[in-house]
XYZ file of C-alpha atoms in Angstrom:
250
model
C 7.095 16.312 7.727
C 5.870 12.988 6.357
C 8.428 10.175 6.553
C 8.578 8.282 3.248
C 7.381 4.677 3.187
C 8.662 2.197 0.617
C 6.377 -0.854 0.584
C 6.934 -4.078 -1.335
C 3.867 -6.094 -2.319
C 5.124 -9.528 -3.291
C 1.695 -10.627 -4.526
C 1.554 -14.410 -5.177
C 5.310 -14.934 -5.367
C 8.004 -16.702 -3.324
C 7.956 -19.924 -1.334
C 8.948 -19.747 2.332
C 12.654 -20.540 1.658
C 12.765 -17.990 -1.186
C 11.102 -15.326 0.964
C 13.435 -15.889 3.926
C 16.508 -15.859 1.671
C 15.416 -12.567 0.099
C 14.905 -10.738 3.413
C 18.124 -12.169 4.812
C 19.962 -10.539 1.898
C 17.945 -7.330 1.990
C 18.205 -6.528 5.696
C 21.982 -6.242 5.516
C 21.828 -4.005 2.434
C 19.473 -1.470 4.030
C 20.479 -1.733 7.703
C 21.767 1.849 7.742
C 18.580 3.417 6.317
C 16.839 5.590 8.892
C 15.061 8.256 6.832
C 12.669 5.877 5.021
C 10.252 3.364 6.541
C 10.450 -0.065 4.890
C 7.565 -2.531 4.525
C 7.392 -5.965 2.906
C 4.151 -7.870 2.317
C 4.767 -11.565 1.588
C 2.143 -14.259 1.012
C 0.280 -15.486 4.104
C 2.286 -18.714 4.369
C 5.580 -16.821 4.591
C 4.525 -14.112 7.060
C 5.661 -15.770 10.272
C 9.081 -17.013 9.068
C 9.831 -13.709 7.323
C 8.783 -11.696 10.385
C 11.099 -13.853 12.492
C 13.984 -13.293 10.089
C 13.656 -9.490 10.170
C 13.117 -9.191 13.937
C 15.263 -6.364 15.289
C 15.832 -4.892 11.814
C 14.307 -1.793 10.203
C 11.949 -3.874 8.022
C 8.221 -3.932 8.850
C 6.014 -6.814 7.735
C 2.467 -6.595 6.411
C -0.181 -8.928 5.007
C -1.738 -8.515 1.568
C -5.340 -8.736 2.801
C -7.486 -9.699 5.795
C -11.079 -10.514 6.699
C -13.186 -8.262 8.913
C -14.422 -10.912 11.362
C -12.292 -12.058 14.312
C -13.136 -15.773 13.888
C -15.766 -18.116 12.565
C -16.909 -20.186 9.616
C -15.148 -18.250 6.863
C -13.168 -20.886 5.000
C -9.971 -19.579 3.434
C -10.034 -16.207 5.215
C -7.503 -14.807 7.685
C -8.521 -12.694 10.696
C -6.753 -9.504 11.838
C -5.476 -11.038 15.087
C -4.000 -13.960 13.128
C -2.057 -11.455 11.051
C -0.707 -9.606 14.095
C 0.064 -13.001 15.637
C 2.242 -13.793 12.592
C 4.293 -10.631 13.206
C 2.563 -8.051 11.010
C 2.107 -4.380 11.794
C 0.604 -3.379 8.408
C -1.982 -4.782 5.983
C -2.809 -3.898 2.369
C -6.533 -3.341 1.816
C -8.464 -2.856 -1.425
C -5.676 -3.591 -3.891
C -6.930 -3.297 -7.470
C -6.386 -7.027 -8.003
C -8.647 -7.754 -5.022
C -11.258 -5.417 -6.535
C -10.851 -6.842 -10.040
C -10.694 -10.585 -9.356
C -12.251 -11.122 -5.937
C -15.174 -8.729 -5.707
C -13.689 -6.200 -3.278
C -15.925 -3.124 -2.967
C -15.692 0.224 -1.191
C -18.026 -1.250 1.434
C -15.825 -4.289 2.146
C -12.743 -2.062 2.103
C -14.342 0.059 4.817
C -15.120 -2.999 6.970
C -11.556 -4.257 6.588
C -10.031 -0.871 7.485
C -12.042 -0.739 10.708
C -11.119 -4.338 11.586
C -7.438 -3.625 10.915
C -7.405 -0.469 13.044
C -9.196 -2.141 15.942
C -6.499 -4.838 15.913
C -3.624 -2.343 15.914
C -2.711 -2.829 12.243
C -1.861 0.072 9.945
C -3.982 -0.203 6.791
C -2.451 0.634 3.412
C -5.615 1.450 1.484
C -5.430 1.265 -2.308
C -7.397 3.462 -4.704
C -7.059 3.885 -8.450
C -8.752 4.050 -11.828
C -8.733 1.658 -14.787
C -7.521 2.640 -18.252
C -11.120 2.978 -19.474
C -11.993 5.229 -16.546
C -8.986 7.446 -17.288
C -9.872 7.582 -20.998
C -13.466 8.441 -20.051
C -12.159 11.328 -17.911
C -13.733 10.001 -14.702
C -10.463 9.473 -12.794
C -11.262 12.018 -10.081
C -14.856 10.841 -9.702
C -13.689 7.229 -9.218
C -10.903 8.181 -6.797
C -13.195 10.429 -4.766
C -15.829 7.712 -4.299
C -13.157 5.163 -3.333
C -11.747 7.535 -0.694
C -15.065 8.865 0.630
C -16.858 5.501 0.718
C -13.881 3.297 1.514
C -12.275 5.338 4.302
C -15.398 6.768 5.957
C -16.679 6.880 9.536
C -13.299 6.861 11.281
C -12.266 8.978 14.236
C -9.552 11.546 13.513
C -7.140 9.386 15.525
C -7.953 6.375 13.328
C -7.831 8.408 10.114
C -4.335 9.602 11.044
C -3.046 6.015 11.061
C -4.214 5.193 7.537
C -1.759 5.075 4.631
C -3.298 5.615 1.183
C -1.804 4.169 -2.000
C -2.735 5.551 -5.414
C -2.334 2.840 -8.004
C -3.493 3.639 -11.517
C -4.687 0.192 -12.579
C -3.512 0.809 -16.148
C 0.071 1.165 -14.877
C 0.286 -1.982 -12.730
C 2.530 -4.643 -14.211
C 2.228 -3.073 -17.651
C 5.511 -1.195 -17.651
C 3.492 1.995 -18.129
C 3.903 4.587 -15.410
C 1.902 7.688 -14.721
C 4.193 10.644 -15.305
C 5.342 12.319 -12.078
C 2.992 15.210 -12.913
C 0.021 12.871 -13.490
C 0.736 11.070 -10.217
C 1.198 14.337 -8.296
C -2.109 15.674 -9.615
C -4.021 12.672 -8.260
C -2.060 12.564 -4.982
C -2.871 16.241 -4.349
C -6.542 15.523 -5.112
C -6.588 12.581 -2.667
C -5.076 14.776 0.035
C -7.699 17.471 -0.647
C -10.586 14.973 -0.375
C -9.127 13.393 2.760
C -8.756 16.892 4.221
C -12.431 17.580 3.553
C -13.210 14.379 5.476
C -10.743 14.580 8.348
C -9.346 18.106 8.439
C -5.672 18.666 9.212
C -5.080 14.900 9.517
C -4.621 14.873 5.730
C -1.407 16.903 5.895
C 0.287 14.128 7.840
C -1.202 11.249 5.814
C 1.262 9.305 3.702
C 0.082 8.772 0.126
C 2.114 6.196 -1.808
C 2.328 5.802 -5.569
C 1.889 2.285 -6.949
C 2.183 1.614 -10.642
C 5.383 0.186 -12.127
C 7.684 1.954 -9.663
C 11.281 0.985 -10.389
C 14.816 2.227 -9.681
C 14.831 4.190 -12.944
C 11.792 6.357 -12.128
C 11.579 6.455 -8.330
C 13.670 9.613 -7.824
C 11.520 11.728 -10.151
C 8.315 10.493 -8.524
C 9.626 11.113 -5.009
C 10.481 14.748 -5.831
C 6.764 15.527 -6.014
C 5.266 17.290 -3.029
C 2.407 14.861 -2.346
C 4.134 11.554 -3.173
C 5.312 10.009 0.086
C 6.630 6.645 -1.057
C 5.852 3.678 -3.241
C 3.738 0.551 -3.215
C 5.987 -1.593 -5.344
C 5.270 -4.898 -7.070
C 7.851 -6.491 -9.366
C 10.774 -4.317 -8.245
C 10.338 -5.517 -4.653
C 11.082 -9.146 -5.532
C 14.855 -8.695 -5.902
C 16.956 -7.453 -3.000
C 19.144 -5.165 -5.121
C 16.149 -3.548 -6.875
C 14.282 -2.907 -3.651
C 17.470 -1.618 -2.024
C 17.738 0.951 -4.830
C 14.165 2.071 -4.188
C 14.654 2.364 -0.431
C 17.847 4.381 -1.036
C 16.328 6.488 -3.826
C 17.705 9.769 -2.525
C 21.296 8.607 -2.119
């Protein structure tokens, strides 16, 4: 049985005081939740203070990206051990915005996954198609190459630690959402491909849906067999909205 994971990606939002105030409010609201894992991914500057604020609570902290080298002359980058040092146990890798604006490729995603795993971080690996790719009927081709090339050459033990997030790029921040059936179809396909790569590991792999997840649609999405949680953007920025997502089944 896969335990659901509700992950909030704050993207480039919230100063340190705003971030700390938000988690201070949130941790009390969801303190009694035991059947869903909770993850928040603030900006780099807020990681350490937010991690300190949630210490001892049921909230996990993750970074929004990392670099694959441990140290060196890589101005502006952040190494895996720096992220764990700040209190993180997770890291988002390959988000569509990183692919779209910052040149992320399946190859760099693969390097980052390996660096994260070797540092004890759980990678949340994002895959997804653009609107043009969906209209051109190449969704499954795109997703398959992102999974096969991005998450390759791991041991079964490493592969079992990976979380995958399906985020249809056309549904991020647009208010559009893949229907539960559309999302389920792709999630089932991802699980099939991952199973071809890593065998029975795929059955235990959590696959999150990311694409305008909000309190009004989360319950229908979470009823689907292969949807194991959400990678949430805008709805993770307010404590009451994210509380509703975490408590979707109640």
